[in-house]
Amino acid sequence: MSYAPLWVKSNFSFLEGASHPAELVERAHELALPALALTDRDGVYGVVQAHTKARELGVPLLVGAEVTVELAGAPATTRRVLLLAQDRPGWGNLCRLLSAGRQRCEKGSSRVT
């Protein structure tokens, strides 16, 4: 099978995802998917739980986030961009970007430029 879902949200993306990260990995294993990408909104909340289960079951896990981007010159206009970490430096860059987005906004929201 050559299909791998690259835009999956867990229950940590409130009102957007319903399944626990470990359950998502278990289901991917049951369906014999070659990989699964966990991409919660504006965070990497379920990565530790998903990674633990993925290692246990041998499912390749891609990590990323759906990041809210504020468009330049239009402060009220935002778009969402899906970012996947390719390697450890990419993971670090993603975490720094998400942290910067949280620090510049009020609690409960995030935006990057």
Short mmCIF file of the C-alpha atoms (twelve columns), coordinates in Angstrom:
data_MODEL
# 
_entry.id   MODEL 
# 
loop_
_atom_site.group_PDB 
_atom_site.id 
_atom_site.type_symbol 
_atom_site.label_atom_id 
_atom_site.label_alt_id 
_atom_site.label_comp_id 
_atom_site.label_asym_id 
_atom_site.label_seq_id 
_atom_site.Cartn_x 
_atom_site.Cartn_y 
_atom_site.Cartn_z 
_atom_site.pdbx_PDB_model_num 
ATOM 1   C CA . MET A 1   0.000   0.000  0.000  1 
ATOM 2   C CA . SER A 2   1.417   3.385  -0.905 1 
ATOM 3   C CA . TYR A 3   -1.018  5.603  1.028  1 
ATOM 4   C CA . ALA A 4   0.119   7.253  4.242  1 
ATOM 5   C CA . PRO A 5   -2.072  9.904  5.919  1 
ATOM 6   C CA . LEU A 6   -0.030  13.092 6.304  1 
ATOM 7   C CA . TRP A 7   -2.630  15.290 8.014  1 
ATOM 8   C CA . VAL A 8   -3.949  13.567 11.139 1 
ATOM 9   C CA . LYS A 9   -5.150  15.397 14.244 1 
ATOM 10  C CA . SER A 10  -5.498  13.864 17.673 1 
ATOM 11  C CA . ASN A 11  -7.898  14.754 20.460 1 
ATOM 12  C CA . PHE A 12  -5.365  17.419 21.500 1 
ATOM 13  C CA . SER A 13  -6.654  19.527 18.572 1 
ATOM 14  C CA . PHE A 14  -9.904  20.372 20.307 1 
ATOM 15  C CA . LEU A 15  -13.037 20.083 18.152 1 
ATOM 16  C CA . GLU A 16  -10.909 18.931 15.195 1 
ATOM 17  C CA . GLY A 17  -9.608  15.491 16.189 1 
ATOM 18  C CA . ALA A 18  -11.315 12.838 18.301 1 
ATOM 19  C CA . SER A 19  -8.848  9.980  18.794 1 
ATOM 20  C CA . HIS A 20  -6.044  9.612  21.298 1 
ATOM 21  C CA . PRO A 21  -2.584  9.636  19.655 1 
ATOM 22  C CA . ALA A 22  -1.851  6.028  20.653 1 
ATOM 23  C CA . GLU A 23  -5.203  4.927  19.206 1 
ATOM 24  C CA . LEU A 24  -4.357  6.592  15.896 1 
ATOM 25  C CA . VAL A 25  -1.088  4.664  15.709 1 
ATOM 26  C CA . GLU A 26  -2.833  1.398  16.639 1 
ATOM 27  C CA . ARG A 27  -5.369  1.937  13.861 1 
ATOM 28  C CA . ALA A 28  -2.612  2.719  11.347 1 
ATOM 29  C CA . HIS A 29  -0.965  -0.566 12.371 1 
ATOM 30  C CA . GLU A 30  -4.252  -2.479 11.966 1 
ATOM 31  C CA . LEU A 31  -4.700  -1.017 8.476  1 
ATOM 32  C CA . ALA A 32  -1.059  -1.836 7.602  1 
ATOM 33  C CA . LEU A 33  -0.360  1.775  6.645  1 
ATOM 34  C CA . PRO A 34  3.300   2.394  5.766  1 
ATOM 35  C CA . ALA A 35  3.431   5.513  7.990  1 
ATOM 36  C CA . LEU A 36  1.331   8.066  9.852  1 
ATOM 37  C CA . ALA A 37  1.843   11.807 10.353 1 
ATOM 38  C CA . LEU A 38  0.533   13.397 13.549 1 
ATOM 39  C CA . THR A 39  -0.175  17.081 12.872 1 
ATOM 40  C CA . ASP A 40  -2.108  18.758 15.683 1 
ATOM 41  C CA . ARG A 41  -3.087  22.414 15.338 1 
ATOM 42  C CA . ASP A 42  -0.420  24.861 16.548 1 
ATOM 43  C CA . GLY A 43  1.375   22.273 18.659 1 
ATOM 44  C CA . VAL A 44  2.988   18.861 18.980 1 
ATOM 45  C CA . TYR A 45  0.887   17.808 21.949 1 
ATOM 46  C CA . GLY A 46  0.407   14.112 21.226 1 
ATOM 47  C CA . VAL A 47  3.824   13.295 19.787 1 
ATOM 48  C CA . VAL A 48  5.268   11.591 22.881 1 
ATOM 49  C CA . GLN A 49  2.306   9.236  23.288 1 
ATOM 50  C CA . ALA A 50  2.158   8.519  19.557 1 
ATOM 51  C CA . HIS A 51  5.920   7.969  19.347 1 
ATOM 52  C CA . THR A 52  5.864   5.498  22.236 1 
ATOM 53  C CA . LYS A 53  3.104   3.440  20.604 1 
ATOM 54  C CA . ALA A 54  4.677   3.726  17.135 1 
ATOM 55  C CA . ARG A 55  7.987   2.330  18.394 1 
ATOM 56  C CA . GLU A 56  6.133   -0.508 20.137 1 
ATOM 57  C CA . LEU A 57  4.220   -1.446 16.960 1 
ATOM 58  C CA . GLY A 58  6.892   -0.581 14.391 1 
ATOM 59  C CA . VAL A 59  4.831   2.089  12.650 1 
ATOM 60  C CA . PRO A 60  6.928   4.910  11.126 1 
ATOM 61  C CA . LEU A 61  5.691   8.166  12.656 1 
ATOM 62  C CA . LEU A 62  6.084   11.529 10.966 1 
ATOM 63  C CA . VAL A 63  5.671   14.537 13.225 1 
ATOM 64  C CA . GLY A 64  4.502   17.987 12.376 1 
ATOM 65  C CA . ALA A 65  1.873   20.604 13.058 1 
ATOM 66  C CA . GLU A 66  -0.769  22.641 11.316 1 
ATOM 67  C CA . VAL A 67  0.600   26.125 11.958 1 
ATOM 68  C CA . THR A 68  -1.475  29.315 11.899 1 
ATOM 69  C CA . VAL A 69  0.323   31.967 9.854  1 
ATOM 70  C CA . GLU A 70  -0.517  35.665 9.992  1 
ATOM 71  C CA . LEU A 71  -0.182  37.152 6.526  1 
ATOM 72  C CA . ALA A 72  2.155   40.140 6.197  1 
ATOM 73  C CA . GLY A 73  0.380   43.462 5.874  1 
ATOM 74  C CA . ALA A 74  -2.968  42.026 6.969  1 
ATOM 75  C CA . PRO A 75  -3.044  41.528 10.766 1 
ATOM 76  C CA . ALA A 76  -6.525  40.032 10.814 1 
ATOM 77  C CA . THR A 77  -5.860  37.565 7.986  1 
ATOM 78  C CA . THR A 78  -4.487  34.118 8.787  1 
ATOM 79  C CA . ARG A 79  -3.954  30.866 6.933  1 
ATOM 80  C CA . ARG A 80  -2.971  27.438 8.140  1 
ATOM 81  C CA . VAL A 81  0.084   25.657 6.788  1 
ATOM 82  C CA . LEU A 82  0.961   22.014 7.362  1 
ATOM 83  C CA . LEU A 83  4.618   21.552 8.369  1 
ATOM 84  C CA . LEU A 84  6.339   18.167 8.745  1 
ATOM 85  C CA . ALA A 85  9.723   17.742 10.416 1 
ATOM 86  C CA . GLN A 86  12.156  15.923 8.135  1 
ATOM 87  C CA . ASP A 87  14.849  15.291 10.761 1 
ATOM 88  C CA . ARG A 88  16.049  16.343 14.243 1 
ATOM 89  C CA . PRO A 89  17.059  19.862 13.160 1 
ATOM 90  C CA . GLY A 90  13.653  20.196 11.497 1 
ATOM 91  C CA . TRP A 91  11.991  19.069 14.740 1 
ATOM 92  C CA . GLY A 92  13.930  21.732 16.630 1 
ATOM 93  C CA . ASN A 93  12.948  24.396 14.109 1 
ATOM 94  C CA . LEU A 94  9.288   23.379 14.319 1 
ATOM 95  C CA . CYS A 95  9.327   23.519 18.129 1 
ATOM 96  C CA . ARG A 96  11.002  26.955 18.099 1 
ATOM 97  C CA . LEU A 97  8.454   28.242 15.591 1 
ATOM 98  C CA . LEU A 98  5.534   26.950 17.661 1 
ATOM 99  C CA . SER A 99  7.012   28.434 20.842 1 
ATOM 100 C CA . ALA A 100 7.439   31.824 19.148 1 
ATOM 101 C CA . GLY A 101 3.830   31.698 17.968 1 
ATOM 102 C CA . ARG A 102 2.601   31.002 21.496 1 
ATOM 103 C CA . GLN A 103 4.737   33.732 23.065 1 
ATOM 104 C CA . ARG A 104 3.432   36.469 20.780 1 
ATOM 105 C CA . CYS A 105 -0.260  35.714 21.379 1 
ATOM 106 C CA . GLU A 106 -2.671  35.591 24.245 1 
ATOM 107 C CA . LYS A 107 -3.130  32.295 26.063 1 
ATOM 108 C CA . GLY A 108 -4.928  29.691 23.991 1 
ATOM 109 C CA . SER A 109 -3.930  31.003 20.569 1 
ATOM 110 C CA . SER A 110 -0.871  31.020 18.338 1 
ATOM 111 C CA . ARG A 111 0.201   32.853 15.187 1 
ATOM 112 C CA . VAL A 112 3.520   33.073 13.394 1 
ATOM 113 C CA . THR A 113 4.651   35.378 10.607 1 
# 
